């Protein structure tokens, strides 16, 4: 059973990686694709450069743009891993293979380096010194 679950997650990630998408949109308070699948940023990326490759892309498939897509506003496109990948404020966007349906946010906070983009920033309490 464990092998079939792993295979299903891998197959889903390959499906997402191969699906070119239109510009991201805010949906239910987070940035998502047009179908409502949550997209994430990776803290280890640089502005305009993806640092996720190989095994990383199996778990975090790139959010790839449709051919001829044009970016507007804070959204952009970069050439990464052989595809045109969507960015927000220069940071590349990804899916999480552990999300199985629209609205899932299972990757948020993963490893302390993967995050959703929310429309309302969360206030971080200041430490008292």
Backbone as CSV, one residue per row, in Angstrom:
resi,resn,N_x,N_y,N_z,CA_x,CA_y,CA_z,C_x,C_y,C_z
1,UNK,0.830,-1.205,0.000,0.000,0.000,0.000,0.863,1.254,0.000
2,UNK,1.974,1.214,0.719,2.846,2.362,0.797,3.422,2.719,-0.573
3,UNK,3.799,1.692,-1.368,4.332,1.946,-2.699,3.302,2.616,-3.589
4,UNK,2.041,2.190,-3.485,1.015,2.792,-4.340,0.763,4.240,-3.961
5,UNK,0.856,4.580,-2.679,0.686,5.972,-2.255,1.823,6.828,-2.785
6,UNK,3.050,6.304,-2.716,4.198,7.025,-3.235,4.070,7.211,-4.738
7,UNK,3.654,6.168,-5.444,3.460,6.259,-6.887,2.400,7.293,-7.231
8,UNK,1.304,7.312,-6.475,0.219,8.276,-6.729,0.720,9.700,-6.547
9,UNK,1.503,9.940,-5.494,2.049,11.281,-5.262,2.991,11.671,-6.395
10,UNK,3.834,10.730,-6.834,4.752,11.013,-7.928,3.988,11.300,-9.221
11,UNK,2.986,10.487,-9.528,2.188,10.682,-10.746,1.496,12.036,-10.720
12,UNK,0.969,12.433,-9.563,0.312,13.734,-9.429,1.312,14.858,-9.678
13,UNK,2.523,14.732,-9.139,3.528,15.779,-9.328,3.932,15.892,-10.790
14,UNK,4.047,14.755,-11.480,4.385,14.783,-12.903,3.260,15.443,-13.688
15,UNK,2.025,15.130,-13.349,0.873,15.746,-14.005,0.906,17.257,-13.839
16,UNK,1.145,17.720,-12.610,1.187,19.161,-12.354,2.348,19.817,-13.082
17,UNK,3.494,19.165,-13.066,4.667,19.741,-13.701,4.460,19.906,-15.200
18,UNK,3.707,19.012,-15.812,3.490,19.073,-17.241,2.352,19.976,-17.660
19,UNK,1.572,20.447,-16.704,0.408,21.261,-17.022,0.778,22.740,-17.011
20,UNK,0.772,23.361,-18.176,1.061,24.790,-18.265,-0.163,25.576,-17.806
21,UNK,0.075,26.664,-17.142,-1.005,27.406,-16.509,-0.970,28.893,-16.833
22,UNK,-2.135,29.521,-16.634,-2.270,30.966,-16.772,-1.765,31.636,-15.492
23,UNK,-1.679,32.967,-15.528,-1.187,33.748,-14.386,-1.923,33.383,-13.098
24,UNK,-1.202,33.344,-11.969,-1.838,33.005,-10.691,-2.871,34.054,-10.269
25,UNK,-3.760,33.626,-9.372,-4.820,34.491,-8.856,-4.953,34.271,-7.343
26,UNK,-5.532,35.241,-6.635,-5.848,35.051,-5.224,-7.151,34.272,-5.143
27,UNK,-7.142,33.205,-4.360,-8.337,32.381,-4.205,-8.406,31.884,-2.766
28,UNK,-9.502,32.156,-2.105,-9.693,31.748,-0.712,-8.540,32.215,0.172
29,UNK,-8.031,33.411,-0.105,-7.024,34.026,0.747,-5.578,33.691,0.438
30,UNK,-5.328,32.824,-0.561,-3.950,32.497,-0.924,-3.777,32.518,-2.437
31,UNK,-2.538,32.632,-2.871,-2.238,32.607,-4.292,-2.407,31.180,-4.813
32,UNK,-3.075,31.056,-5.954,-3.379,29.742,-6.525,-3.391,29.842,-8.048
33,UNK,-3.476,28.690,-8.692,-3.655,28.697,-10.144,-5.143,28.881,-10.438
34,UNK,-5.491,28.962,-11.701,-6.885,29.207,-12.086,-7.834,28.106,-11.612
35,UNK,-7.318,26.894,-11.393,-8.142,25.774,-10.925,-8.242,25.721,-9.398
36,UNK,-7.564,26.652,-8.713,-7.643,26.704,-7.259,-6.570,25.925,-6.524
37,UNK,-5.584,25.381,-7.262,-4.493,24.658,-6.600,-3.503,25.668,-6.038
38,UNK,-3.179,25.535,-4.775,-2.288,26.443,-4.068,-0.884,26.405,-4.665
39,UNK,-0.253,27.576,-4.738,1.149,27.665,-5.160,1.974,28.213,-3.997
40,UNK,3.259,27.889,-4.019,4.164,28.172,-2.904,5.432,28.867,-3.376
41,UNK,6.096,29.554,-2.435,7.441,30.070,-2.674,8.411,29.304,-1.789
42,UNK,9.675,29.312,-2.199,10.760,28.582,-1.542,11.780,29.603,-1.049
43,UNK,12.015,29.645,0.268,12.925,30.636,0.850,14.339,30.570,0.283
44,UNK,14.765,29.409,-0.218,16.127,29.257,-0.717,16.301,29.744,-2.149
45,UNK,15.210,30.180,-2.784,15.300,30.766,-4.115,15.785,32.202,-4.003
46,UNK,16.408,32.661,-5.067,16.783,34.063,-5.190,15.760,34.739,-6.090
47,UNK,15.707,36.052,-6.053,14.815,36.767,-6.959,15.264,36.456,-8.383
48,UNK,14.329,35.940,-9.192,14.599,35.623,-10.587,15.339,34.326,-10.828
49,UNK,15.554,33.505,-9.774,16.296,32.256,-9.945,15.735,31.158,-9.058
50,UNK,15.429,30.008,-9.685,14.972,28.833,-8.954,16.175,28.037,-8.465
51,UNK,16.144,27.640,-7.206,17.168,26.770,-6.634,16.593,25.390,-6.317
52,UNK,15.462,25.070,-6.914,14.819,23.771,-6.740,15.029,22.995,-8.041
53,UNK,15.710,21.845,-7.944,15.942,21.022,-9.124,15.980,19.561,-8.704
54,UNK,16.038,18.665,-9.669,16.130,17.233,-9.387,15.016,16.746,-8.487
55,UNK,15.397,16.122,-7.357,14.427,15.573,-6.408,13.505,16.616,-5.827
56,UNK,13.994,17.824,-5.679,13.150,18.908,-5.171,11.933,19.103,-6.073
57,UNK,12.153,19.055,-7.394,11.048,19.268,-8.332,10.054,18.118,-8.356
58,UNK,10.449,16.955,-7.840,9.499,15.850,-7.742,8.439,16.199,-6.699
59,UNK,8.882,16.737,-5.561,7.954,17.105,-4.488,7.347,18.485,-4.674
60,UNK,8.060,19.353,-5.379,7.631,20.746,-5.562,7.694,21.110,-7.048
61,UNK,6.769,20.594,-7.861,6.781,20.899,-9.305,6.627,22.397,-9.569
62,UNK,7.370,22.866,-10.533,7.306,24.277,-10.913,5.922,24.634,-11.450
63,UNK,5.479,25.842,-11.155,4.236,26.380,-11.697,4.604,26.988,-13.048
64,UNK,4.367,26.230,-14.112,4.814,26.547,-15.461,3.755,27.351,-16.215
65,UNK,4.223,28.320,-16.990,3.326,29.191,-17.758,2.922,28.564,-19.082
66,UNK,1.735,28.907,-19.537,1.273,28.506,-20.867,2.145,29.195,-21.909
67,UNK,2.326,28.578,-23.083,3.070,29.247,-24.155,2.415,30.586,-24.491
68,UNK,3.221,31.591,-24.662,2.716,32.913,-25.004,2.150,33.698,-23.840
69,UNK,2.228,33.154,-22.634,1.697,33.860,-21.455,2.463,35.160,-21.244
70,UNK,1.739,36.179,-20.828,2.342,37.473,-20.516,2.041,37.808,-19.056
71,UNK,3.052,38.221,-18.339,2.902,38.541,-16.919,2.471,39.987,-16.736
72,UNK,1.679,40.214,-15.688,1.198,41.561,-15.369,1.379,41.817,-13.881
73,UNK,1.562,43.088,-13.537,1.648,43.465,-12.133,2.855,42.860,-11.447
74,UNK,2.646,42.298,-10.261,3.749,41.721,-9.490,4.186,40.353,-10.006
75,UNK,3.504,39.839,-11.021,3.830,38.521,-11.562,4.843,38.641,-12.689
76,UNK,5.675,37.616,-12.806,6.695,37.587,-13.842,6.926,36.167,-14.301
77,UNK,7.861,36.016,-15.219,8.229,34.708,-15.761,9.743,34.613,-15.809
78,UNK,10.275,33.451,-15.454,11.704,33.202,-15.571,11.911,31.896,-16.334
79,UNK,13.088,31.747,-16.921,13.466,30.476,-17.524,14.124,29.658,-16.435
80,UNK,13.510,28.515,-16.113,14.030,27.661,-15.045,13.773,26.207,-15.385
81,UNK,14.796,25.402,-15.247,14.659,23.953,-15.444,14.023,23.612,-16.787
82,UNK,14.343,24.375,-17.823,13.844,24.093,-19.160,12.426,24.554,-19.446
83,UNK,11.852,25.365,-18.567,10.478,25.855,-18.762,10.391,27.316,-18.338
84,UNK,9.268,27.930,-18.669,8.992,29.291,-18.195,8.149,29.169,-16.942
85,UNK,8.697,29.602,-15.836,8.061,29.448,-14.537,7.531,30.789,-14.053
86,UNK,6.307,30.745,-13.482,5.701,31.945,-12.914,6.457,32.383,-11.669
87,UNK,6.487,33.701,-11.447,7.051,34.274,-10.231,6.083,35.300,-9.663
88,UNK,6.246,35.600,-8.387,5.555,36.720,-7.752,6.638,37.545,-7.075
89,UNK,6.699,38.815,-7.419,7.756,39.699,-6.932,9.131,39.062,-7.134
90,UNK,9.294,38.365,-8.254,10.566,37.762,-8.618,10.828,36.385,-8.035
91,UNK,10.009,35.929,-7.079,10.218,34.625,-6.447,9.466,33.544,-7.225
92,UNK,10.170,32.489,-7.674,9.519,31.407,-8.425,8.404,30.734,-7.620
93,UNK,7.394,30.248,-8.332,6.240,29.591,-7.715,6.217,28.105,-8.033
94,UNK,5.704,27.325,-7.059,5.679,25.869,-7.158,4.359,25.326,-6.627
95,UNK,4.054,24.098,-7.030,2.990,23.305,-6.413,3.633,22.409,-5.360
96,UNK,2.804,21.767,-4.534,3.293,20.746,-3.599,2.636,19.422,-3.962
97,UNK,3.447,18.376,-4.155,2.929,17.065,-4.547,2.003,16.478,-3.491
98,UNK,2.106,16.933,-2.258,1.246,16.440,-1.181,-0.134,17.069,-1.151
99,UNK,-0.393,18.037,-2.018,-1.736,18.613,-2.151,-2.488,17.774,-3.181
100,UNK,-3.652,17.258,-2.793,-4.365,16.378,-3.716,-5.548,17.038,-4.411
101,UNK,-5.971,18.204,-3.918,-7.124,18.859,-4.551,-7.021,20.370,-4.373
102,UNK,-7.823,21.082,-5.127,-7.866,22.541,-5.025,-8.136,22.947,-3.583
103,UNK,-7.436,23.960,-3.131,-7.627,24.461,-1.776,-6.727,23.829,-0.735
104,UNK,-6.110,22.677,-1.043,-5.175,22.073,-0.091,-3.985,23.007,0.113
105,UNK,-3.467,23.033,1.334,-2.305,23.861,1.672,-1.336,23.056,2.534
106,UNK,-1.189,21.789,2.211,-0.382,20.883,3.021,1.104,21.219,3.033
107,UNK,1.575,21.984,2.075,2.996,22.323,2.013,3.368,23.573,2.780
108,UNK,2.379,24.310,3.270,2.674,25.578,3.944,3.507,25.345,5.199
109,UNK,4.675,25.976,5.247,5.568,25.857,6.390,6.472,24.633,6.341
110,UNK,6.361,23.811,5.308,7.152,22.581,5.204,8.644,22.904,5.306
111,UNK,9.303,22.234,6.227,10.744,22.424,6.416,11.126,23.829,6.817
112,UNK,10.148,24.650,7.128,10.410,26.041,7.480,10.813,26.913,6.305
113,UNK,10.749,26.362,5.069,11.217,27.114,3.899,10.213,27.203,2.755
114,UNK,9.054,26.550,2.887,8.020,26.591,1.844,6.801,27.312,2.401
115,UNK,6.256,28.279,1.627,5.163,29.103,2.148,4.140,29.447,1.077
116,UNK,2.891,29.584,1.516,1.857,30.137,0.649,2.021,31.650,0.651
117,UNK,1.431,32.293,-0.336,1.371,33.749,-0.387,-0.057,34.114,-0.031
118,UNK,-0.244,34.782,1.093,-1.601,35.139,1.497,-1.858,36.613,1.222
119,UNK,-3.141,36.932,1.051,-3.490,38.318,0.745,-3.435,39.204,1.975
120,UNK,-3.511,38.604,3.139,-3.419,39.360,4.387,-2.208,38.866,5.150
121,UNK,-1.164,39.706,5.244,0.028,39.269,5.965,-0.298,38.938,7.423
122,UNK,0.362,37.922,7.934,0.173,37.523,9.326,1.113,38.366,10.174
123,UNK,0.567,38.984,11.230,1.378,39.796,12.124,2.283,38.882,12.945
124,UNK,3.563,39.246,13.005,4.516,38.487,13.800,4.752,39.250,15.087
125,UNK,4.473,38.608,16.265,4.656,39.328,17.515,6.118,39.711,17.725
126,UNK,6.352,40.876,18.264,7.682,41.350,18.569,8.134,40.774,19.898
127,UNK,9.376,40.342,19.948,9.929,39.812,21.202,10.150,40.961,22.182
128,UNK,9.860,40.722,23.436,10.088,41.746,24.463,11.511,41.631,24.968
129,UNK,12.238,42.750,24.951,13.617,42.760,25.454,13.748,43.746,26.569
